[in-house]
Coordinates of C-alpha atoms in Angstrom, one line a residue:
Chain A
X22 CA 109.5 80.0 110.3
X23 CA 110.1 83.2 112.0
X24 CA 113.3 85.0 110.8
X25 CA 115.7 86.4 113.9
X26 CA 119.4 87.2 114.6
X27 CA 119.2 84.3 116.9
X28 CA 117.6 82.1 113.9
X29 CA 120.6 83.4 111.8
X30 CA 123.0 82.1 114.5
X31 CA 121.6 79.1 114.9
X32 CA 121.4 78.2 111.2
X33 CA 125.0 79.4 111.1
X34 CA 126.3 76.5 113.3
X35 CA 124.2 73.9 111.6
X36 CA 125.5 73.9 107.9
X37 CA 122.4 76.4 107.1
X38 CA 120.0 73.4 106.3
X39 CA 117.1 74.5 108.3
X40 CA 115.4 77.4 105.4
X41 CA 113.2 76.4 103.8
X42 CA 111.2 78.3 101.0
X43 CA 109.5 81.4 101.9
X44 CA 106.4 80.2 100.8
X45 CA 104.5 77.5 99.2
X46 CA 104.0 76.8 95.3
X47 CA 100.4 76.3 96.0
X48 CA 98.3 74.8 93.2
X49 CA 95.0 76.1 92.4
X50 CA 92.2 74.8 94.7
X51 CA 88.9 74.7 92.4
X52 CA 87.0 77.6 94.7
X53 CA 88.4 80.4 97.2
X54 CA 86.1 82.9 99.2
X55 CA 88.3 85.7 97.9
X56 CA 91.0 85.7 94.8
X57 CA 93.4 88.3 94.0
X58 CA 94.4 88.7 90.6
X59 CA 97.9 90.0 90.2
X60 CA 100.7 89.2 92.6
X61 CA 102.6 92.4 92.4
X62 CA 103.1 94.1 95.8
X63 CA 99.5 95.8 95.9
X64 CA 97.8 91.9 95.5
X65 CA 99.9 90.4 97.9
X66 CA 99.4 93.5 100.4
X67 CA 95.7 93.0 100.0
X68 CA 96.2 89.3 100.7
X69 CA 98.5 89.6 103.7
X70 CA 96.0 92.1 105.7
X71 CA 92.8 90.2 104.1
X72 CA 94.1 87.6 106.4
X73 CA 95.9 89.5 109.0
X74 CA 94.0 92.4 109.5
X75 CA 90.6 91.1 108.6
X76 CA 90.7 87.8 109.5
X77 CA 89.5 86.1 106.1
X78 CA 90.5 83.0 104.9
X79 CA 90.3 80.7 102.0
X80 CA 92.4 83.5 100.0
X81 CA 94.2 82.8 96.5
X82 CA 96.6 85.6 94.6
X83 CA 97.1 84.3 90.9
X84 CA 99.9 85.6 88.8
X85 CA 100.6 85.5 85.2
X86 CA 104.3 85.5 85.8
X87 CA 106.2 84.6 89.0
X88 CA 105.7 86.7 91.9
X89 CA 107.1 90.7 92.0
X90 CA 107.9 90.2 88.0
X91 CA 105.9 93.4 87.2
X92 CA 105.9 97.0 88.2
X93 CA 106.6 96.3 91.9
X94 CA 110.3 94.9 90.4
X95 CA 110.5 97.8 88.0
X96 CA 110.0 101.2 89.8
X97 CA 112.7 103.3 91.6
X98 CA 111.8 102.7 95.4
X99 CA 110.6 105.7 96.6
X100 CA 108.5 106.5 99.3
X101 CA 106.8 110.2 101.0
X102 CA 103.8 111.5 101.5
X103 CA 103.9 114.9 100.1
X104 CA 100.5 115.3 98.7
X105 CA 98.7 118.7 98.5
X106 CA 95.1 117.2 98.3
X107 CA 92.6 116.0 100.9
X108 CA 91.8 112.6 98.6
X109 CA 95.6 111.8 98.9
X110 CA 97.4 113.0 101.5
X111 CA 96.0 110.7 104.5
X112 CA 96.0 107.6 102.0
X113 CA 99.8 108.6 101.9
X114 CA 100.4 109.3 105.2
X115 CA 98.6 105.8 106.0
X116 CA 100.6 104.6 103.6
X117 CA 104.3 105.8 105.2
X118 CA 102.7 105.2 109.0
X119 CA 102.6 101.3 107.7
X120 CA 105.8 101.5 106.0
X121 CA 107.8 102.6 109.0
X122 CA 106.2 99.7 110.6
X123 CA 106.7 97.1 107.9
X124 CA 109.2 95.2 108.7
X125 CA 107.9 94.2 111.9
X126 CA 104.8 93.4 110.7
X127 CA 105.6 90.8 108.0
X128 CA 108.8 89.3 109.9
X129 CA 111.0 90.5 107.1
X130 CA 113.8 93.2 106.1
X131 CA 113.0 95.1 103.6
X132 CA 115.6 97.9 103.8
X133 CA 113.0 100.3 104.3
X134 CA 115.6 103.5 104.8
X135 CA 114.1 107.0 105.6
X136 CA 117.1 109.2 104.4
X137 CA 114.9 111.9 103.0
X138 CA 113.3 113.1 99.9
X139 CA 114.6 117.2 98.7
X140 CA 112.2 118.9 96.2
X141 CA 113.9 121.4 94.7
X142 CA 112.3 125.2 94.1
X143 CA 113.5 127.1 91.2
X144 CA 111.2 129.8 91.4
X145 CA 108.9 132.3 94.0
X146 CA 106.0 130.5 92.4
X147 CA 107.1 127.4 92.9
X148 CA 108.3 128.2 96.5
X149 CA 104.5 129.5 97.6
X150 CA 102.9 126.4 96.1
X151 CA 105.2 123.7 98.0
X152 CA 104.9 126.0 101.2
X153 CA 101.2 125.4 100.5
X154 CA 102.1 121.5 100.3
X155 CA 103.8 121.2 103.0
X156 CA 101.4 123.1 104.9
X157 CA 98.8 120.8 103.6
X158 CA 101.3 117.5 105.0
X159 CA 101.7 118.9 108.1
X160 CA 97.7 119.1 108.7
X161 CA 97.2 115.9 108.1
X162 CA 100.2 114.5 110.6
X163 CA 103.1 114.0 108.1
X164 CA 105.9 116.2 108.3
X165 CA 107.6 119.1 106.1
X166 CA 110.1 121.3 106.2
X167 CA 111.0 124.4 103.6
X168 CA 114.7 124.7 103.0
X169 CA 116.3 127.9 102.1
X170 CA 119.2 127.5 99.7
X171 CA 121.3 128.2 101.9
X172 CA 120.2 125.2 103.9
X173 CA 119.9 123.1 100.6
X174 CA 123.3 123.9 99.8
X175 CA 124.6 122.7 103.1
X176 CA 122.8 119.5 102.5
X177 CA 123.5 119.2 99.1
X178 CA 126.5 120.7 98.2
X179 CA 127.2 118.7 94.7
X180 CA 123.9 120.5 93.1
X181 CA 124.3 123.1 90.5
X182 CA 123.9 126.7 92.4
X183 CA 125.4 128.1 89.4
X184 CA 122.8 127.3 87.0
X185 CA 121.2 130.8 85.7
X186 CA 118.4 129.3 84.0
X187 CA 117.0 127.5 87.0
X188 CA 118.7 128.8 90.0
X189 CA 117.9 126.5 93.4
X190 CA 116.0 129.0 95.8
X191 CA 115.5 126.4 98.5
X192 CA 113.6 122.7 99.0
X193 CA 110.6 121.1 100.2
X194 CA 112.1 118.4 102.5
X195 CA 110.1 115.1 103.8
X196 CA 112.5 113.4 106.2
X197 CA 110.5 110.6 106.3
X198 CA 110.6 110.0 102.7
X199 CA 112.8 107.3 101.7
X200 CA 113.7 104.3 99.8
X201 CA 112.8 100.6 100.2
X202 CA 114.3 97.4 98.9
X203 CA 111.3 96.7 96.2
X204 CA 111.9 93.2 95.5
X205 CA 111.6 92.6 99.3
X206 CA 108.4 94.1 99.6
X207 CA 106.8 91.5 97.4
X208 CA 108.7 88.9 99.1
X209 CA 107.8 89.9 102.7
X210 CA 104.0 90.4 101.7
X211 CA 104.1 86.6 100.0
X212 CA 106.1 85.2 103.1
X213 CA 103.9 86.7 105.5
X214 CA 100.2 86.0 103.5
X215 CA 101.5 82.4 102.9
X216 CA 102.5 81.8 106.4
X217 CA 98.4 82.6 107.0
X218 CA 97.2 80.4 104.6
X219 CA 96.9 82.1 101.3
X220 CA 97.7 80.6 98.1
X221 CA 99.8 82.4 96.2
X222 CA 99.3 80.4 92.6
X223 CA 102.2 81.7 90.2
X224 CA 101.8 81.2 86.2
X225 CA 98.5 81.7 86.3
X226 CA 97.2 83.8 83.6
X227 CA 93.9 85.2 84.2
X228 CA 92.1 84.6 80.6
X229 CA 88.6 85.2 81.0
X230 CA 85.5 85.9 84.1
X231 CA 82.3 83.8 84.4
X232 CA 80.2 86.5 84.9
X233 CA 76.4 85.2 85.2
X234 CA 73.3 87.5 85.8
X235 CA 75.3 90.6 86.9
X236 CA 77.4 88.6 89.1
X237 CA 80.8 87.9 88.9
X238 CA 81.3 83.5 89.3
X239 CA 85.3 83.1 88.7
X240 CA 88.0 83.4 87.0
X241 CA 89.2 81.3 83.9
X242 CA 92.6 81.5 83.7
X243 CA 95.3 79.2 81.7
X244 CA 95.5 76.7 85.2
X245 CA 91.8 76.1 84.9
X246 CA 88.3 77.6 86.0
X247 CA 88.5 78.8 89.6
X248 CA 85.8 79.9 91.5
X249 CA 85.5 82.6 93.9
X250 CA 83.2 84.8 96.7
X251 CA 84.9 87.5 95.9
X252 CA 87.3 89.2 93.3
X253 CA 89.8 91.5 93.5
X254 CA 91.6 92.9 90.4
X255 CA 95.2 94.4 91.0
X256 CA 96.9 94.4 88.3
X257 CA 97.9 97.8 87.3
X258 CA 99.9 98.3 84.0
X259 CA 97.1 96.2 82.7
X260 CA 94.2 97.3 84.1
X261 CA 92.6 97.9 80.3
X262 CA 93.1 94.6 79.8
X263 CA 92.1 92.5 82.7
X264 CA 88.7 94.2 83.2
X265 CA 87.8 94.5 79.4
X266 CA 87.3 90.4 80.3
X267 CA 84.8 91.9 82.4
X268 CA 83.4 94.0 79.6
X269 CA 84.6 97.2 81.2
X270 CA 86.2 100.5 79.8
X271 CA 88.1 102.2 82.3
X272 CA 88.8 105.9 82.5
X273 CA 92.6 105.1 82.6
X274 CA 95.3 104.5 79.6
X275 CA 98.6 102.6 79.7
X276 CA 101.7 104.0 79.1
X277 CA 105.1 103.1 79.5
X278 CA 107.5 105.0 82.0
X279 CA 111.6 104.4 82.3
X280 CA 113.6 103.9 84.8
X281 CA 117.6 104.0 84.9
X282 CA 120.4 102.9 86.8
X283 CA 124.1 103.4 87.2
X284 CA 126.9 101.8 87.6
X285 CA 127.6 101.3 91.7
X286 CA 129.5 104.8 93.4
X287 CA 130.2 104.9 97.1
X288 CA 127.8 107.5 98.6
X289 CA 127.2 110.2 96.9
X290 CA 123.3 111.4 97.3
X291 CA 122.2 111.6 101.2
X292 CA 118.6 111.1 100.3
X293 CA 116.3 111.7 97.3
X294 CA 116.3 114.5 95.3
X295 CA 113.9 116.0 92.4
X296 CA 114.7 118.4 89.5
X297 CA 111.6 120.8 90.2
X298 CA 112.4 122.8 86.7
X299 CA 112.6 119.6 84.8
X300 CA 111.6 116.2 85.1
X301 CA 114.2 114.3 87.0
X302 CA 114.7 112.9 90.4
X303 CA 117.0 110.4 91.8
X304 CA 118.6 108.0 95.3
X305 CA 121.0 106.2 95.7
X306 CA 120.4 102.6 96.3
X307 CA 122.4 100.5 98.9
X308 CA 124.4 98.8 96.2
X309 CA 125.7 102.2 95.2
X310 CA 123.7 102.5 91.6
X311 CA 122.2 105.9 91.3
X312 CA 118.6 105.3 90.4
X313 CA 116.9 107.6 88.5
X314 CA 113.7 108.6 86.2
X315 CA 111.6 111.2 84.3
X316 CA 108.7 111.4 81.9
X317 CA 106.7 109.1 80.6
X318 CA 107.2 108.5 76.9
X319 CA 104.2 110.1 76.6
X320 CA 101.7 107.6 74.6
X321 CA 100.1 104.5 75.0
X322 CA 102.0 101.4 75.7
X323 CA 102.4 98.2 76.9
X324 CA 105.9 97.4 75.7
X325 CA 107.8 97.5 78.6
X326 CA 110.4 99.5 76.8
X327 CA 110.9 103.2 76.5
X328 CA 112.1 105.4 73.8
X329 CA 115.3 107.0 72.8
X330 CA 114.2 110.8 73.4
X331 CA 113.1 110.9 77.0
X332 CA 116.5 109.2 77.8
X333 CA 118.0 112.2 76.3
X334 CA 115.6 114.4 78.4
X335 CA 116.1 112.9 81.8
X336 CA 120.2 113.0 81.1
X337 CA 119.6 116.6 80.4
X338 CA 117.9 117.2 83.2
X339 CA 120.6 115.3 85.4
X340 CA 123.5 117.1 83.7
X341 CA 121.2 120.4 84.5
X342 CA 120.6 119.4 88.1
X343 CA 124.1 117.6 89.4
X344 CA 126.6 118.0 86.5
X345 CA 129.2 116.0 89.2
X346 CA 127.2 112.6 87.1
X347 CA 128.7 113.7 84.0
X348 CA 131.1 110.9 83.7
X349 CA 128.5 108.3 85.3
X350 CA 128.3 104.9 83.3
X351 CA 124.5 103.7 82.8
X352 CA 124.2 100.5 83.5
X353 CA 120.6 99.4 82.9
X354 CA 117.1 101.3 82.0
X355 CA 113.9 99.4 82.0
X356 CA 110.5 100.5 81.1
X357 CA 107.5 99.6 83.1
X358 CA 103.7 99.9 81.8
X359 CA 101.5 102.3 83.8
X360 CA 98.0 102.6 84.8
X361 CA 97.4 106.4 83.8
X362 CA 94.2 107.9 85.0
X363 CA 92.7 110.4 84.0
X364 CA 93.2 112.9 87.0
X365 CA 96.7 111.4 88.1
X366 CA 95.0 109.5 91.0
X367 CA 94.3 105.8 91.8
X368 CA 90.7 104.0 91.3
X369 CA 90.1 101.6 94.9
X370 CA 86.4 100.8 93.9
X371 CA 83.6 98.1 93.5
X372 CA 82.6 97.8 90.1
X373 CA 78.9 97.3 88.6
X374 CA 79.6 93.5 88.3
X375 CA 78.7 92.0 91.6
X376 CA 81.4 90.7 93.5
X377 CA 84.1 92.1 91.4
X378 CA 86.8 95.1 93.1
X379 CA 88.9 97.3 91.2
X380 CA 92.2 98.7 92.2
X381 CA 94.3 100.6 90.0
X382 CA 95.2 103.6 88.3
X383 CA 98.3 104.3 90.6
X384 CA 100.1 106.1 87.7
X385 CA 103.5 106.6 88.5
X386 CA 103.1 106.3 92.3
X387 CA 101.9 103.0 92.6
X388 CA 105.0 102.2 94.9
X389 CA 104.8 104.0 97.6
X390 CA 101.3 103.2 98.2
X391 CA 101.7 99.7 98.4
X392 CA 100.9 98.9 101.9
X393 CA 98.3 101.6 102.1
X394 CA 96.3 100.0 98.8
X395 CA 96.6 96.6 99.9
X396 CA 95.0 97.8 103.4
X397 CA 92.3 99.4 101.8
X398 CA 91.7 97.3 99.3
X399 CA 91.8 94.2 101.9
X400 CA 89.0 96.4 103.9
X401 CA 86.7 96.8 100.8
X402 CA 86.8 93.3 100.2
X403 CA 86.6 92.4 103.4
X404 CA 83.3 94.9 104.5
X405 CA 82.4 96.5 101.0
X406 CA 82.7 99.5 102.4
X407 CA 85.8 101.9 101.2
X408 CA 88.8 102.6 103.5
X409 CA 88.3 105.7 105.7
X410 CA 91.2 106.5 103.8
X411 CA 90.4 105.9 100.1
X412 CA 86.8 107.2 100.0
X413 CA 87.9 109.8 97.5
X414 CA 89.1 107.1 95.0
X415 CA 85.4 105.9 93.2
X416 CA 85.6 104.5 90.1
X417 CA 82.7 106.8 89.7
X418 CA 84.1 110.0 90.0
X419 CA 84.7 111.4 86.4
X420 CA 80.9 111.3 86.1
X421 CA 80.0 112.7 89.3
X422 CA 83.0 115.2 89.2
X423 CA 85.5 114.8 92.0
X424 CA 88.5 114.3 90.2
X425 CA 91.3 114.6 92.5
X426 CA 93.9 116.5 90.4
X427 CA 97.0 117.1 91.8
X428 CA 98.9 118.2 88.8
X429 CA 95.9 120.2 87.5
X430 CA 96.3 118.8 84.0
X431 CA 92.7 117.7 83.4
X432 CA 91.6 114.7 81.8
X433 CA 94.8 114.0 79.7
X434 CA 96.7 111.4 81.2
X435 CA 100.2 111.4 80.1
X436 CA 100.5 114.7 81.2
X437 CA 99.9 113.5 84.7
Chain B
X18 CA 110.1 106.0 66.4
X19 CA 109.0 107.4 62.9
X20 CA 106.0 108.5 62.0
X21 CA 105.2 108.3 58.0
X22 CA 104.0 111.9 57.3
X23 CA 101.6 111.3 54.2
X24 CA 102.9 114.6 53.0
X25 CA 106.4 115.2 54.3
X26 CA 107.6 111.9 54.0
X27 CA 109.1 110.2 57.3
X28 CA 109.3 112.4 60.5
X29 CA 111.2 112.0 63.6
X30 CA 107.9 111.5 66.6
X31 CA 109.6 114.2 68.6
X32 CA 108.5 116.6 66.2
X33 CA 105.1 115.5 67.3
X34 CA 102.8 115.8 70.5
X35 CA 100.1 113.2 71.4
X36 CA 96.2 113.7 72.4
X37 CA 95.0 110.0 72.5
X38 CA 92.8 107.3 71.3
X39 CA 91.3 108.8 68.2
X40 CA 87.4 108.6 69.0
X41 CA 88.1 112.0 70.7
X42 CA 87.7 113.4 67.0
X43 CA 84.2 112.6 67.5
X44 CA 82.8 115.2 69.8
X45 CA 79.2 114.1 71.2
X46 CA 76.3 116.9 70.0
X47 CA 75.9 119.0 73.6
X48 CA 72.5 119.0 72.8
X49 CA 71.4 115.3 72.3
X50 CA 69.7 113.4 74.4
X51 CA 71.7 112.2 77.2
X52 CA 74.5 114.6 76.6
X53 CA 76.1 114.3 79.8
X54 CA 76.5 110.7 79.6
X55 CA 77.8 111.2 76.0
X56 CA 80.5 113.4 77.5
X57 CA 81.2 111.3 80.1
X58 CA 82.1 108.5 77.8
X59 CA 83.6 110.6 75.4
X60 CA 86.1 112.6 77.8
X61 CA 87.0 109.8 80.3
X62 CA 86.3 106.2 79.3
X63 CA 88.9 104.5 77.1
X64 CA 89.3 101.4 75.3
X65 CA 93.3 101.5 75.9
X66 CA 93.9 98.5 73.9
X67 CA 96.8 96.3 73.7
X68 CA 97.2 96.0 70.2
X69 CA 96.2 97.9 67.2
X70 CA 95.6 101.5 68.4
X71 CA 94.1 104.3 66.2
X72 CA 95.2 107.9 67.8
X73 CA 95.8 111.1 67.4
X74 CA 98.9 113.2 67.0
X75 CA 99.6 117.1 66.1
X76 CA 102.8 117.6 63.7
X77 CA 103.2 120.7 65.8
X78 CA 107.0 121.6 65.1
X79 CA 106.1 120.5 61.7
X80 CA 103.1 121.6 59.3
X81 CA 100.5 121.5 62.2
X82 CA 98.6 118.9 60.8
X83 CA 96.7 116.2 62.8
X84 CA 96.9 112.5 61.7
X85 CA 95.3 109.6 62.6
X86 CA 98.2 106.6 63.5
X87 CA 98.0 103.4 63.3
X88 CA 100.0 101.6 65.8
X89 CA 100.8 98.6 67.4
X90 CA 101.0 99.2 71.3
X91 CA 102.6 96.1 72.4
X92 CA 105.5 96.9 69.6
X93 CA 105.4 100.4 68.9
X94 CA 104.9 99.0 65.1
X95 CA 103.2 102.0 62.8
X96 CA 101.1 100.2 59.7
X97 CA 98.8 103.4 58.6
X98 CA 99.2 107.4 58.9
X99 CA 96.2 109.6 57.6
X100 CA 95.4 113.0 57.5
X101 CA 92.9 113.3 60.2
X102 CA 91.2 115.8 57.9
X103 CA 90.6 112.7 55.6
X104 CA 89.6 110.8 58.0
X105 CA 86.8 113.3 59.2
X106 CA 85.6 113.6 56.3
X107 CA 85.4 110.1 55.1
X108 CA 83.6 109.4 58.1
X109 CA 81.2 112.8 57.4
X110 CA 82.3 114.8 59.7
X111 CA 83.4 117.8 57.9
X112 CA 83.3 118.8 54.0

């Protein structure tokens, strides 16, 4: 059913009885050309353009827990592109060109809102490397703009400009950047796969592969043995875990990240903004809730529940940044469990058991890449070949030595 | 979350930083036979376990000592703190 302002109207005069579910509970069939294990937003994106782009079929996504239950439910939104290095920055760019056509893609609204992202320089340093960013952006067709503080004050007039310790001296400004409605992303991806066919099979643990003679038969999981052409494991968070069933150590550690929100204001924030002297950035979401994060905890987890201190931390850097929140009631925090790798970049790779794809390793920026992994990931599987735009992320590359640091913090990933 | 100092007694973990997964105490010989590999193992690969996790933190606003925790990483739960000097040299790694 295709979703419309006329389908709305319509549905409005009859008593609303003509929706039906977005998509089907689909049981597990007992062998698919291709399954995708996790149905977060990077699984369902590889099934959606698996069958959209590429023109596959006989697709499954299994899921442990009911559909956009993990990280894709549990991150702050965000979306840019404003990555310094060649590996990344036309992934991201990819990855915002698809967002800005999303919603017309999958037939479904998912708020995607390009109000902005402002990262804040504190210092001369600071202002020559992100001029050095956004110079990088703007070579590879996304856009960037340096504020002055003058023009950063104008914008933002609620920000601290009296703060000696970490005066503002200006911004590195993505108007593109944004926030999108996450939950919708999964939804729209799982309406729009379904509507092609693909089985999205929830409560489906994965527990085990049949892996015979190098080669990679199925998946065991707590529905029963299915068997597949092709696997694709998305799971990130639990990455470690997944592909040790596969007998695999991964360069990449889980840890567990926090994410806050407050109780609903009327505008206050015109876009997103990041504390570039500390580690704090925040939106505003369209319910009003400010929505904001910092540092991971800092050590390996996957308890999807933080730590007192780095609360502390990323109110203090709040306070620091925009002391107008002062009197701000929390209303939730959550923790989510990340893939951390060790150069702070993602992993969209076959790995040495035949038929079996990797993706993961999305650290903290798993989010925003969400259409531009799934598209990727859906071409790898599709032509076992990598993405013109994810050749840089081999699972292989910490051996052959092409990290792609951004943060230049070597191989120590919670300081990533 | 506490960490059970075996000398101070029970410490806040702020007064702590991390390193990881405690095999990096065990630095491959950079002139063995398939050293690189070694390395490569060694520097990048982890076992990141759900579960019981042995790893490595520096008391460094403390007596900047190094211990090997125990700890649960599904529950945060700590069952066993040692000296990592202890634990090098139980395993013959140092005298």
């Amino acid at each position: 059913m295709r979703y419309s302002g006329f389908r709305v109207i319509k549905e409005a005069l009859t008593g609303h009885k003509g929706w039906g579910p977005a998509w089907r509970d689909a049981a597990p069939k007992p062998h698919y050309d291709f399954v995708i294990i996790g149905g977060g937003g990077h699984g369902l994106a590889t099934a959606h353009y698996l069958a959209k782009v590429y023109g596959k079929a006989n697709i499954a996504v299994v899921e442990k827990g009911w559909i956009g239950g993990g990280n894709v439910g549990r991150n702050t939104t965000i979306i840019r592109s404003n990555y310094l290095l060649d590996g990344n920055e036309p992934f991201y760019e990819h990855s915002m060109k698809l967002w800005e056509g999303l919603e017309q893609d999958l037939n479904y609204n998912a708020m995607v809102s390009q109000r902005g992202i402002m990262n804040l320089i504190h210092t001369d340093a600071q202002r020559d490397a992100f001029r050095r960013r956004g110079n990088a952006m703007i070579l590879n067709g996304a856009d960037a703009e340096l504020l002055s503080a003058a023009d950063v004050k104008r914008e933002a007039p609620f920000l601290n400009f009296d703060n000696a310790r970490f005066p503002i001296k200006g911004a590195l400004v993505q108007r593109r950047g944004g926030s999108v409605r996450h939950d919708a992303v999964a939804w729209g991806y799982a309406r729009a796969a379904d509507s092609r066919g693909v089985d999205i099979i929830q409560n489906c643990e994965v527990t085990g592969f049949r892996i015979e003679q190098g080669k990679v038969l199925g998946v065991e999981t707590s529905r029963g043995y299915i068997g597949a052409g092709k696997i694709g494991c998305a799971v990130a968070g639990s990455s470690g875990r997944v592909m040790a069933m596969a007998g695999m150590r991964l360069p990449i550690e889980s840890h567990v990240l926090q994410a806050f929100v407050s109780e609903g204001l009327k505008p206050v924030l015109p876009g997103v903004i990041t504390f570039g002297a500390g580690h704090f950035y925040v939106s505003q979401s369209d319910k009003g809730g400010l929505v904001f994060g910092g540092d991971l905890d800092g050590y390996n987890s996957y308890a999807q529940r933080g730590n007192l201190p780095v609360v502390e931390d990323v109110c203090e850097g709040g306070m620091a940044l925009m002391p107008m929140i002062g009197r701000v009631r929390l209303l939730r925090m959550w923790g989510g469990v990340m893939d951390m790798s060790m150069d702070g970049s993602p992993i969209i790779d076959q790995t040495p058991v035949d038929g079996l794809y990797f993706n993961g390793g999305w650290c903290y920026g798993g989010f925003k890449a969400t259409p531009a992994s799934g598209y990727a990931f859906a071409h790898l599987l599709a032509t076992d070949k990598p993405h013109d735009t994810a050749k840089a992320y081999r699972l292989d590359r910490f051996r052959t030595g092409r990290m792609i640091d951004e943060r230049g913090a070597g191989p120590q990933p919670n300081l990533h | 979350m506490i960490i059970n100092h075996p000398l101070l007694g029970p410490r806040d973990s702020q007064e702590f930083t991390y390193l990881g997964d405690a095999s990096l105490m065990h630095r491959p010989d950079r002139q063995g036979e398939n050293a690189g590999e070694a390395f490569y193992e060694y520097q990048y690969q982890r076992d990141n376990p759900a579960g019981l996790h042995r790893e490595l933190w520096y008391h460094e606003q403390g007596d900047r000592s190094w211990l090997v925790v125990t700890r649960d990483t599904t529950t945060h739960e700590i069952t066993d703190v040692k000296l990592a000097r202890d634990v090098a040299r139980s395993e013959g790694r140092s005298t």
